[in-house]
Structure formats: structure tokens, C-alpha cells
């Protein structure tokens, strides 16, 4: 069980042979917690006694009472006194208890882990074995629509915190025997389940092994969220860009799995990671696959321009106002100059001030409870924007720029990617303040240098833009008609490159 | 640990990289230098002839590369012409290419100042540019190739936008009379325009990155072909829009051409600034190629010193070199002499490799 940081070891480190000794031992091991329940039950009318140990509310209480304890108490099997305790245990396991998920444990470590995971332990006098009954229960959130990835058209189910349920969601959508789940345990203390889901025969085995290797190198106390795993196994921690796609939607995860990528599900969080991810994956919404191809392709291109606006517009404003007025058509230049009249700050200060305010508003809106959050929107958007212009602190053009930038940044489905772009925007603004349009070009070049140098599991982050795999553009940059997408994207080098074969109908 | 390997240039990318290496600063001044030499609108013939010669040179270069697929140039060259001679060539190349890098830095500063700002000092612009080049060269070599693949569509795109919108401004009479050149002038024009193709040599140095394929000579020729086509278009448009005399008398006729282009709707008043902004990408790639190849060459000769030390050594020297010319005239003069040396060196080296390779190849088979 990894590190055991107990102060004094006044308990035995193995299973003992009587129920009472075991009860005491486990109590000592766990420090007599309030939710530990130990109970003795007699098997049948005259049979031997057995001991049940479980954590309250981690097990399904109703099932425990009605199916386990009742079955044990009403058992009509005749146990001959000659039978050894081990044989009795075997009989209980094989012919009495109505449970599918049942295991024998021989060590205290194993038994304690099972207990803490929500199993019920069953002890018997005279044996150093214990059986654990898989009757995990307890309260959990119901499956509902993922709040972070809303779609207009598409399935409404989302992952929840229970990884077993999440796996079932995947299975339900992809009933393929090749859908494999590889489970690992991560977190020295928390022992979270991390499951790598992939399609055998499509995903590169080397990729799956590498993901497994990276995850198994993790050495942390606990894994509260997929972010902990992501940051541990990513290729470059210096990069502002996310290197894993995160999703709350089973259909997104499946879409990743069928093209030869792997989904990583983590116990305790509804967010799954999809690896490897390149820049094009952050432009995509799962909904694109469900809408008509013309509409989807248009939206994808639109998002691309939205990114450009998000990153460069405020910088461009600064550059054009401060250095390169000549680039603005003269009529527009006059009207901008007119609105800027009386504004006491240079465009740089104005832009930084407003963008900063915008970020503060956004952050406040996220932190506050929902009803208050809307108030922030109104106060921030209307009052501050309007009042700032009225007071002559900023120009109306600046407000337009800020609003456009903010709205454009919301068009991207991937929040983690947008967050990176928002940071870069401030860099662009600083460069524009110092070197104008030339500075913006330099930052643009630097971003390009960074994304071409960054590799995710060896795949260039800039793929499929560069190296340009034109065939992949059909499904990644654009979204052409489904009939044209017969091949899986090549960049992930799927073992089976063909997605669908043309098939003739039977109507003749 | 990597799972996937994307460490090679594919044959198709080779064409783009060859084209990208040749498109740089020279296209900006090409219409001027050629018209100066030929004196009439027949400069396009000179560009075409020099282009055909370069196609031949590209083919030769491709032949050398497919004979030794995936080999390092040092190994190829040492085997063909001996270690000493290889090192000599490499050091010469390194020196010239470093000077070329310096010229590119200065040109960037000069043109940026001309088209973007009046007040910002040139030194600062050049410094920022050099630093970004260093950042790029510090990355992996294959990333530089990928970067070019990203930039190329933008570069070609902006060029075609300029050409499209200057189409209405063309006066075809400017092209007349045709075929009135004198042979000596045409020869001089060919000599001038052939220098614009000087970037072709880089593919020889990056040869070891190219995926082995029999298509390579064809792809390199395709890259050169793209460049010929673009040069011809730009020349015809420049002369057609500006006229022979103006083309001869402005520093950078290609940007002047962009100035003449008019986008309907009046939103972009000054296309030349946008054109230049995007063209910085092309200039940037030539600068990166220059720095990276200087590093590569020096690293092959002195193998003990790390790549980063070379980059950090070369960049400041090149930056200081770039500040030596006192005025624009000197920059252009220095630039053209550096390019003449680089070009003749490149062609000589290519031919030497080709001939020795053929000779050795024949001996091996015979």
C-alpha cells in the first residue's frame, strides 16, 4: 500500500484467525473511525458466526441489510461440523451470497484497501482468509447535461464522478469488443482509479503503453482532478497551450477513441482527458459532427477567425492608433480620432486598462453564485462600459474592441485553450505597444515557432496544419460530408486507417 | 518519450521548403535590378532563362541527394571530396552565410523603418528581429521546416492578393515594345536575376532530413519552378503597373506595386504595409535558414561545441556586422556582393559534388 506513515504500529500487519481479533485489528489500523461498522451475524439458525466489516454509506446499505444479512441469517444450508472454516467460506461465496463482485483476500493490506473502496468484508473464525463483497453504494450525482460543454444538438449525457458509471457510458455508446479499458491506480494515498480507454486494433499500442508508462511514473498524494494527471504526464510544462483535450461528454470521448486516440478517465472527476491532442482539436466541438457539413465547416472557419480576433485585436488597436495610423482608411481614422478626443490616456494604457477590467469581470462572474453572477455581468458590461465612455476615460471604439475580443473568445469550445490565448493576448498588446505592427508580427512568429517546436507524444502540435496532411483537413480543419470521410486522420497513425467502406444498398 | 516520429521532410514539403528558401528579400528588389540591367521591358526573358538554368541546377542537386538518401552532408562531402576540402567549403559557406544573415537583419530594419515607423531606431527593430530568429534557431531543425510550411501559404496568399488588386492598374502598353533587348544587356540581366535564386543551396544542407524518395529531384525542381513563376508574375506586374522607368528608379518596386493596388471598399488604404507585414515572414525564414545553416556548418567542422553556444556566438556577431553599412546604398551594395559570393560558392559546390559523385558512382558500378 505504498507509504504507511503510522506513528505506532500496535496492530498486526496480517489477518488474524478470530473475528474479534480481526475487528480489533482493523479498528486499530484505521484509528477507530466513526463510520466503521463491525457486526456479527450467525449463519442460519445454528451455524457458525461470521463478522461483517464495512464503512457506513460507502456500501449500499439497503442491499446489505436486505440481501446479505438476511440471506446469511435465513440460510438453510446444512453445514456439517466437520467442514473447515475455509470450506465454509467457499460455500458461502459460491452458493449462498447473491453478489457478482466477490473476492478472496489473504493480506490485511488488500482487505483494508477493499474495505476503504466500499466493499464489505466477511470474516470467519478459524481462517486467515477474508472475502470482500462488492456492494459499493453511497450517494452520487445523477447523469445530467455537462454544464461546460453544452450543445444544441447531440446527446445530453455527461460523465459523473464515478468512473465505473463513466465506463458504462462509453460501453453503451460503443459496444465493440475491441474497446479496451486498462486500469491503473494513482495517488500514493488516494489510490484513485485511472482508466485508459482505447480501441484495440486502431490505437497505436505504443501510444497506449507510453500513456500507461507516464501515468505509472506519477508520484503524488492524491489525484483530485484530471488536471493533476494532465500536468504530470504532459510533454512540456512550460507551454501555455494545453496538450490534452478535456471533455465531459461521452460522445466526445468516443469520437476521440474511434480515430485511434486514447481517453483517460479518472475516478472522482467528470472530466476525461483525450490524448494526444493537437491544435486543431481545440477548434472542434462535438456538435460539428452532428450538424450539416456546410454549417459545421463554416463554424470551424469562423472559430479560426475568432481566435485571431481574441489574440490580436487589442494589440492591433494599439498598433494602429499609436504607430500605424496610415493603415486605417482616412474616413475611419477621422471618426476614431473624433471619439478619442478628450480621452486622457494613450491607446496602450486605455487598452490594458479595459482588457484588465474585462478579465476581472470574467473572473468575478465565474466565482460568484449564479444569480449574483448575472448581476456582475450587468454591472460590468453596462455600467462600467457605458459609464467609462460617458466619463471620457475610454473611447467607445475601445469598448467595442474589448467586447468583440471577449465575445470572440467564447466561441471556442475548449476553455483551457481559450485561457491560454487570453494570456498571449497581453503579450501581443505589450509587443504592439513597443513595436507596433512589427511587434505583432514578431509575436505571431514566436507563437508559430512555439507550436511547431511543441510535440505531443511526438506529434507536432501544429499538425495537421504543418506538416500539412491535406487528407486530414477534411475532418479536422473543415468538416466535409460524412461520405467523404472514409479514412481516419493520419496524424495519429491509426492501425486501421479505413473508417468506412462504401456499401451498396439492397433496394434493387 | 515519443511515440510518433515526425522527424522527416516529406517529398511534397521539400518543394515548399525550396521555394520558401528562395523567396526572401530578393523578390522585393528583383524587378529593379533586372530592368536596370536589361533597360527594356524584356527583363522577363532574363528571369526565364536564369530560371531554366536554376531548374537544371536543382536537378543536379536532387541527383546528389537521392544518391545518398538520409546521409549527412559532411559524410557525403567528406567521402566525395575529402575531409580537408569539405571543411574548407564549410567554413567559406559559414562565413558568407553569416554575412548574408547580417544583411537580412539590416534589410529588415531598413524596410520596417521605411514602411512602419519613422521614429523607432533601426537598432531596436533589428535587435528584436535577431532575438526572435535566435529563439527559432534554438528549437529543433524540423520545427524550422514546419514553420516554413505554415508561413508559405500566407506569403503566397498575400502576394496573390496584391497581384489580384493591382490587375486593374496594369497598362499593357508598358510592356511594349517586346524583344528590343541587346544581347549583352540580356546576359547581364540573366546574371542579375539568377542571384535571386540563391537560397536553393539550403536543401543540400538539410538533405539528411528528407525522406528517401525517387521523387526528390522533381520536387526540388518544382520548388524552383514555383519561384520562377512568382518572379515572372511579379516582374510583369511591376513593369505593367509602374512602367519601366519607375521600376528602375524605386528601391523596392514590389512594395511600390502593392502601394498601387487598390482594394475596393476602401477599408485597406495601404496594402503595401500589410504586404510588408506578411512579407516579414518570408524574410524571417531566410534569416532563420541563414543562422541555422551557419550553426550546422560550424557544428560539423568543430564538433565539440554545442549548438546553443554557436547560435549565441553567431547572432551577436551578425547583429554587429549588420550595423556596419552607413547608408541604404551601402546595404544594397554589400548585400549584392554577399549574394554573388554565396551564389557562386553554392553553384560551384553543387557541381563539384555532382561530378565527383557521378565519377565515384561509375567506379563503384564499373
PDB file of C-alpha atoms in Angstrom, chain A residues 32-216:
ATOM      1  CA  UNK A  32     -11.378   3.650  15.101  1.00  0.00           C
ATOM      2  CA  UNK A  33     -13.185   5.872  12.625  1.00  0.00           C
ATOM      3  CA  UNK A  34     -16.797   6.827  13.278  1.00  0.00           C
ATOM      4  CA  UNK A  35     -18.062   5.375  10.042  1.00  0.00           C
ATOM      5  CA  UNK A  36     -16.579   1.910  10.553  1.00  0.00           C
ATOM      6  CA  UNK A  37     -19.197  -0.692  11.349  1.00  0.00           C
ATOM      7  CA  UNK A  38     -18.391  -4.158  12.651  1.00  0.00           C
ATOM      8  CA  UNK A  39     -21.190  -6.638  13.034  1.00  0.00           C
ATOM      9  CA  UNK A  40     -21.540 -10.273  13.896  1.00  0.00           C
ATOM     10  CA  UNK A  41     -24.113 -12.410  12.126  1.00  0.00           C
ATOM     11  CA  UNK A  42     -24.984 -16.027  12.671  1.00  0.00           C
ATOM     12  CA  UNK A  43     -25.250 -18.076   9.538  1.00  0.00           C
ATOM     13  CA  UNK A  44     -28.632 -19.819   9.560  1.00  0.00           C
ATOM     14  CA  UNK A  45     -30.202 -20.876  12.828  1.00  0.00           C
ATOM     15  CA  UNK A  46     -27.396 -22.884  14.312  1.00  0.00           C
ATOM     16  CA  UNK A  47     -24.447 -22.198  12.073  1.00  0.00           C
ATOM     17  CA  UNK A  48     -21.180 -20.533  12.919  1.00  0.00           C
ATOM     18  CA  UNK A  49     -20.932 -16.788  13.319  1.00  0.00           C
ATOM     19  CA  UNK A  50     -19.367 -14.559  10.736  1.00  0.00           C
ATOM     20  CA  UNK A  51     -18.172 -10.978  11.062  1.00  0.00           C
ATOM     21  CA  UNK A  52     -19.075  -8.201   8.675  1.00  0.00           C
ATOM     22  CA  UNK A  53     -16.980  -5.063   8.439  1.00  0.00           C
ATOM     23  CA  UNK A  54     -17.908  -2.114   6.256  1.00  0.00           C
ATOM     24  CA  UNK A  55     -17.796   1.641   6.042  1.00  0.00           C
ATOM     25  CA  UNK A  56     -21.154   3.222   6.540  1.00  0.00           C
ATOM     26  CA  UNK A  57     -22.595   4.900   3.439  1.00  0.00           C
ATOM     27  CA  UNK A  58     -19.747   3.644   1.279  1.00  0.00           C
ATOM     28  CA  UNK A  59     -21.724   0.449   0.874  1.00  0.00           C
ATOM     29  CA  UNK A  60     -25.217   0.097  -0.405  1.00  0.00           C
ATOM     30  CA  UNK A  61     -26.994  -0.108   2.980  1.00  0.00           C
ATOM     31  CA  UNK A  62     -30.287  -1.350   1.656  1.00  0.00           C
ATOM     32  CA  UNK A  63     -28.664  -4.144  -0.250  1.00  0.00           C
ATOM     33  CA  UNK A  64     -26.505  -5.044   2.718  1.00  0.00           C
ATOM     34  CA  UNK A  65     -29.476  -5.324   5.042  1.00  0.00           C
ATOM     35  CA  UNK A  66     -31.900  -6.990   2.730  1.00  0.00           C
ATOM     36  CA  UNK A  67     -29.717  -9.239   0.687  1.00  0.00           C
ATOM     37  CA  UNK A  68     -26.579 -10.029   2.619  1.00  0.00           C
ATOM     38  CA  UNK A  69     -27.557 -10.050   6.252  1.00  0.00           C
ATOM     39  CA  UNK A  70     -30.972 -11.527   5.567  1.00  0.00           C
ATOM     40  CA  UNK A  71     -29.552 -14.227   3.316  1.00  0.00           C
ATOM     41  CA  UNK A  72     -26.979 -15.125   5.906  1.00  0.00           C
ATOM     42  CA  UNK A  73     -29.487 -15.256   8.720  1.00  0.00           C
ATOM     43  CA  UNK A  74     -32.063 -17.251   6.817  1.00  0.00           C
ATOM     44  CA  UNK A  75     -29.582 -19.601   5.238  1.00  0.00           C
ATOM     45  CA  UNK A  76     -30.941 -23.126   5.171  1.00  0.00           C
ATOM     46  CA  UNK A  77     -27.799 -24.872   4.163  1.00  0.00           C
ATOM     47  CA  UNK A  78     -26.555 -27.561   6.447  1.00  0.00           C
ATOM     48  CA  UNK A  79     -23.020 -27.039   7.412  1.00  0.00           C
ATOM     49  CA  UNK A  80     -21.545 -30.176   8.822  1.00  0.00           C
ATOM     50  CA  UNK A  81     -19.316 -29.628  11.835  1.00  0.00           C
ATOM     51  CA  UNK A  82     -16.548 -31.447  10.039  1.00  0.00           C
ATOM     52  CA  UNK A  83     -16.240 -28.684   7.491  1.00  0.00           C
ATOM     53  CA  UNK A  84     -13.208 -26.495   7.931  1.00  0.00           C
ATOM     54  CA  UNK A  85     -13.726 -22.714   8.099  1.00  0.00           C
ATOM     55  CA  UNK A  86     -12.081 -22.367   4.690  1.00  0.00           C
ATOM     56  CA  UNK A  87     -14.617 -24.719   3.178  1.00  0.00           C
ATOM     57  CA  UNK A  88     -17.470 -22.838   4.803  1.00  0.00           C
ATOM     58  CA  UNK A  89     -16.137 -19.634   3.350  1.00  0.00           C
ATOM     59  CA  UNK A  90     -16.064 -21.271  -0.052  1.00  0.00           C
ATOM     60  CA  UNK A  91     -19.632 -22.478   0.304  1.00  0.00           C
ATOM     61  CA  UNK A  92     -20.786 -19.028   1.352  1.00  0.00           C
ATOM     62  CA  UNK A  93     -19.074 -17.499  -1.598  1.00  0.00           C
ATOM     63  CA  UNK A  94     -20.158 -19.984  -4.205  1.00  0.00           C
ATOM     64  CA  UNK A  95     -23.651 -20.978  -3.211  1.00  0.00           C
ATOM     65  CA  UNK A  96     -25.123 -18.508  -0.792  1.00  0.00           C
ATOM     66  CA  UNK A  97     -24.301 -14.864  -1.298  1.00  0.00           C
ATOM     67  CA  UNK A  98     -26.158 -13.198  -4.166  1.00  0.00           C
ATOM     68  CA  UNK A  99     -23.290 -10.993  -5.292  1.00  0.00           C
ATOM     69  CA  UNK A 100     -21.390 -10.886  -8.543  1.00  0.00           C
ATOM     70  CA  UNK A 101     -18.355  -8.968  -7.465  1.00  0.00           C
ATOM     71  CA  UNK A 102     -16.750 -11.061  -4.759  1.00  0.00           C
ATOM     72  CA  UNK A 103     -13.082 -11.659  -3.971  1.00  0.00           C
ATOM     73  CA  UNK A 104     -10.902 -13.527  -1.533  1.00  0.00           C
ATOM     74  CA  UNK A 105      -8.226 -11.592   0.260  1.00  0.00           C
ATOM     75  CA  UNK A 106      -5.316 -13.075   2.108  1.00  0.00           C
ATOM     76  CA  UNK A 107      -3.498  -9.997   3.341  1.00  0.00           C
ATOM     77  CA  UNK A 108      -4.514  -7.175   5.596  1.00  0.00           C
ATOM     78  CA  UNK A 109      -3.347  -4.569   3.076  1.00  0.00           C
ATOM     79  CA  UNK A 110      -5.576  -5.947   0.400  1.00  0.00           C
ATOM     80  CA  UNK A 111      -8.528  -6.343   2.742  1.00  0.00           C
ATOM     81  CA  UNK A 112      -8.205  -2.828   4.138  1.00  0.00           C
ATOM     82  CA  UNK A 113      -7.995  -1.348   0.645  1.00  0.00           C
ATOM     83  CA  UNK A 114     -11.110  -3.240  -0.377  1.00  0.00           C
ATOM     84  CA  UNK A 115     -12.865  -2.017   2.736  1.00  0.00           C
ATOM     85  CA  UNK A 116     -11.982   1.603   2.026  1.00  0.00           C
ATOM     86  CA  UNK A 117     -13.123   1.295  -1.543  1.00  0.00           C
ATOM     87  CA  UNK A 118     -16.601   0.451  -0.298  1.00  0.00           C
ATOM     88  CA  UNK A 119     -16.618  -3.320  -0.119  1.00  0.00           C
ATOM     89  CA  UNK A 120     -17.925  -5.253   2.828  1.00  0.00           C
ATOM     90  CA  UNK A 121     -15.530  -7.741   4.445  1.00  0.00           C
ATOM     91  CA  UNK A 122     -16.704 -11.057   5.741  1.00  0.00           C
ATOM     92  CA  UNK A 123     -14.612 -12.835   8.383  1.00  0.00           C
ATOM     93  CA  UNK A 124     -14.957 -16.277   9.801  1.00  0.00           C
ATOM     94  CA  UNK A 125     -13.440 -17.768  12.907  1.00  0.00           C
ATOM     95  CA  UNK A 126     -10.545 -20.079  12.323  1.00  0.00           C
ATOM     96  CA  UNK A 127      -9.402 -18.866   8.955  1.00  0.00           C
ATOM     97  CA  UNK A 128      -6.928 -16.269   7.848  1.00  0.00           C
ATOM     98  CA  UNK A 129      -8.896 -15.571   4.713  1.00  0.00           C
ATOM     99  CA  UNK A 130     -11.495 -12.948   4.218  1.00  0.00           C
ATOM    100  CA  UNK A 131     -13.953 -12.415   1.415  1.00  0.00           C
ATOM    101  CA  UNK A 132     -14.855  -8.955   0.238  1.00  0.00           C
ATOM    102  CA  UNK A 133     -18.351  -8.372  -1.046  1.00  0.00           C
ATOM    103  CA  UNK A 134     -18.614  -5.777  -3.780  1.00  0.00           C
ATOM    104  CA  UNK A 135     -21.673  -3.875  -2.691  1.00  0.00           C
ATOM    105  CA  UNK A 136     -20.403  -0.405  -3.356  1.00  0.00           C
ATOM    106  CA  UNK A 137     -23.057   2.186  -2.822  1.00  0.00           C
ATOM    107  CA  UNK A 138     -23.376   5.609  -1.458  1.00  0.00           C
ATOM    108  CA  UNK A 139     -24.721   8.771  -2.950  1.00  0.00           C
ATOM    109  CA  UNK A 140     -23.597  10.114  -6.271  1.00  0.00           C
ATOM    110  CA  UNK A 141     -24.660  12.712  -8.738  1.00  0.00           C
ATOM    111  CA  UNK A 142     -27.083  11.649 -11.405  1.00  0.00           C
ATOM    112  CA  UNK A 143     -26.080  11.750 -15.041  1.00  0.00           C
ATOM    113  CA  UNK A 144     -27.043  15.104 -16.425  1.00  0.00           C
ATOM    114  CA  UNK A 145     -26.090  17.520 -19.127  1.00  0.00           C
ATOM    115  CA  UNK A 146     -22.448  18.601 -18.908  1.00  0.00           C
ATOM    116  CA  UNK A 147     -22.506  22.278 -17.962  1.00  0.00           C
ATOM    117  CA  UNK A 148     -19.121  23.054 -19.505  1.00  0.00           C
ATOM    118  CA  UNK A 149     -19.911  21.687 -22.950  1.00  0.00           C
ATOM    119  CA  UNK A 150     -23.455  22.476 -23.890  1.00  0.00           C
ATOM    120  CA  UNK A 151     -24.659  21.589 -27.354  1.00  0.00           C
ATOM    121  CA  UNK A 152     -27.847  22.404 -29.181  1.00  0.00           C
ATOM    122  CA  UNK A 153     -27.975  19.073 -30.914  1.00  0.00           C
ATOM    123  CA  UNK A 154     -26.405  15.950 -29.552  1.00  0.00           C
ATOM    124  CA  UNK A 155     -26.628  13.546 -26.644  1.00  0.00           C
ATOM    125  CA  UNK A 156     -27.362  15.133 -23.279  1.00  0.00           C
ATOM    126  CA  UNK A 157     -25.499  12.754 -21.026  1.00  0.00           C
ATOM    127  CA  UNK A 158     -22.295  13.718 -19.324  1.00  0.00           C
ATOM    128  CA  UNK A 159     -19.669  11.983 -17.262  1.00  0.00           C
ATOM    129  CA  UNK A 160     -20.074  11.932 -13.495  1.00  0.00           C
ATOM    130  CA  UNK A 161     -17.603  11.460 -10.662  1.00  0.00           C
ATOM    131  CA  UNK A 162     -17.909   7.680 -10.606  1.00  0.00           C
ATOM    132  CA  UNK A 163     -15.509   6.097 -13.034  1.00  0.00           C
ATOM    133  CA  UNK A 164     -17.413   2.814 -13.231  1.00  0.00           C
ATOM    134  CA  UNK A 165     -20.517   4.650 -14.387  1.00  0.00           C
ATOM    135  CA  UNK A 166     -18.432   6.615 -16.870  1.00  0.00           C
ATOM    136  CA  UNK A 167     -17.043   3.428 -18.332  1.00  0.00           C
ATOM    137  CA  UNK A 168     -20.567   2.111 -18.699  1.00  0.00           C
ATOM    138  CA  UNK A 169     -21.485   5.278 -20.589  1.00  0.00           C
ATOM    139  CA  UNK A 170     -18.672   4.606 -23.016  1.00  0.00           C
ATOM    140  CA  UNK A 171     -19.615   0.957 -23.434  1.00  0.00           C
ATOM    141  CA  UNK A 172     -23.193   1.867 -24.106  1.00  0.00           C
ATOM    142  CA  UNK A 173     -22.122   4.088 -26.976  1.00  0.00           C
ATOM    143  CA  UNK A 174     -19.520   1.752 -28.381  1.00  0.00           C
ATOM    144  CA  UNK A 175     -20.369  -1.902 -27.867  1.00  0.00           C
ATOM    145  CA  UNK A 176     -17.201  -3.112 -29.522  1.00  0.00           C
ATOM    146  CA  UNK A 177     -15.197  -5.991 -28.052  1.00  0.00           C
ATOM    147  CA  UNK A 178     -12.093  -4.045 -29.027  1.00  0.00           C
ATOM    148  CA  UNK A 179     -12.936  -1.192 -26.682  1.00  0.00           C
ATOM    149  CA  UNK A 180     -10.390  -1.908 -24.011  1.00  0.00           C
ATOM    150  CA  UNK A 181     -10.072  -0.381 -20.569  1.00  0.00           C
ATOM    151  CA  UNK A 182      -6.694  -0.501 -18.893  1.00  0.00           C
ATOM    152  CA  UNK A 183      -6.884   0.378 -15.210  1.00  0.00           C
ATOM    153  CA  UNK A 184      -4.144   1.884 -13.099  1.00  0.00           C
ATOM    154  CA  UNK A 185      -4.111   3.186  -9.552  1.00  0.00           C
ATOM    155  CA  UNK A 186      -2.627   6.574  -8.939  1.00  0.00           C
ATOM    156  CA  UNK A 187      -2.041   8.586  -5.808  1.00  0.00           C
ATOM    157  CA  UNK A 188       0.084   7.188  -3.029  1.00  0.00           C
ATOM    158  CA  UNK A 189      -2.691   7.771  -0.535  1.00  0.00           C
ATOM    159  CA  UNK A 190      -5.853   8.280  -2.526  1.00  0.00           C
ATOM    160  CA  UNK A 191      -5.386   5.245  -4.806  1.00  0.00           C
ATOM    161  CA  UNK A 192      -7.583   6.787  -7.493  1.00  0.00           C
ATOM    162  CA  UNK A 193      -8.534   4.630 -10.380  1.00  0.00           C
ATOM    163  CA  UNK A 194      -7.261   5.919 -13.695  1.00  0.00           C
ATOM    164  CA  UNK A 195      -8.584   4.124 -16.728  1.00  0.00           C
ATOM    165  CA  UNK A 196      -7.086   4.339 -20.207  1.00  0.00           C
ATOM    166  CA  UNK A 197      -9.779   3.640 -22.789  1.00  0.00           C
ATOM    167  CA  UNK A 198      -8.831   2.848 -26.347  1.00  0.00           C
ATOM    168  CA  UNK A 199      -9.868   0.875 -29.351  1.00  0.00           C
ATOM    169  CA  UNK A 200      -7.556  -2.070 -29.819  1.00  0.00           C
ATOM    170  CA  UNK A 201      -6.647  -2.525 -33.442  1.00  0.00           C
ATOM    171  CA  UNK A 202      -6.998   1.170 -34.117  1.00  0.00           C
ATOM    172  CA  UNK A 203      -4.946   2.955 -31.482  1.00  0.00           C
ATOM    173  CA  UNK A 204      -1.188   2.545 -31.688  1.00  0.00           C
ATOM    174  CA  UNK A 205      -0.163   0.065 -28.959  1.00  0.00           C
ATOM    175  CA  UNK A 206       2.949   2.179 -28.431  1.00  0.00           C
ATOM    176  CA  UNK A 207       0.770   5.166 -27.601  1.00  0.00           C
ATOM    177  CA  UNK A 208      -1.225   3.247 -25.015  1.00  0.00           C
ATOM    178  CA  UNK A 209       1.937   1.854 -23.455  1.00  0.00           C
ATOM    179  CA  UNK A 210       3.509   5.278 -23.318  1.00  0.00           C
ATOM    180  CA  UNK A 211       0.443   6.788 -21.655  1.00  0.00           C
ATOM    181  CA  UNK A 212       0.481   3.932 -19.164  1.00  0.00           C
ATOM    182  CA  UNK A 213       4.180   4.424 -18.531  1.00  0.00           C
ATOM    183  CA  UNK A 214       3.741   8.138 -17.943  1.00  0.00           C
ATOM    184  CA  UNK A 215       0.815   7.645 -15.604  1.00  0.00           C
ATOM    185  CA  UNK A 216       2.648   4.973 -13.656  1.00  0.00           C
TER     186      UNK A 216
END
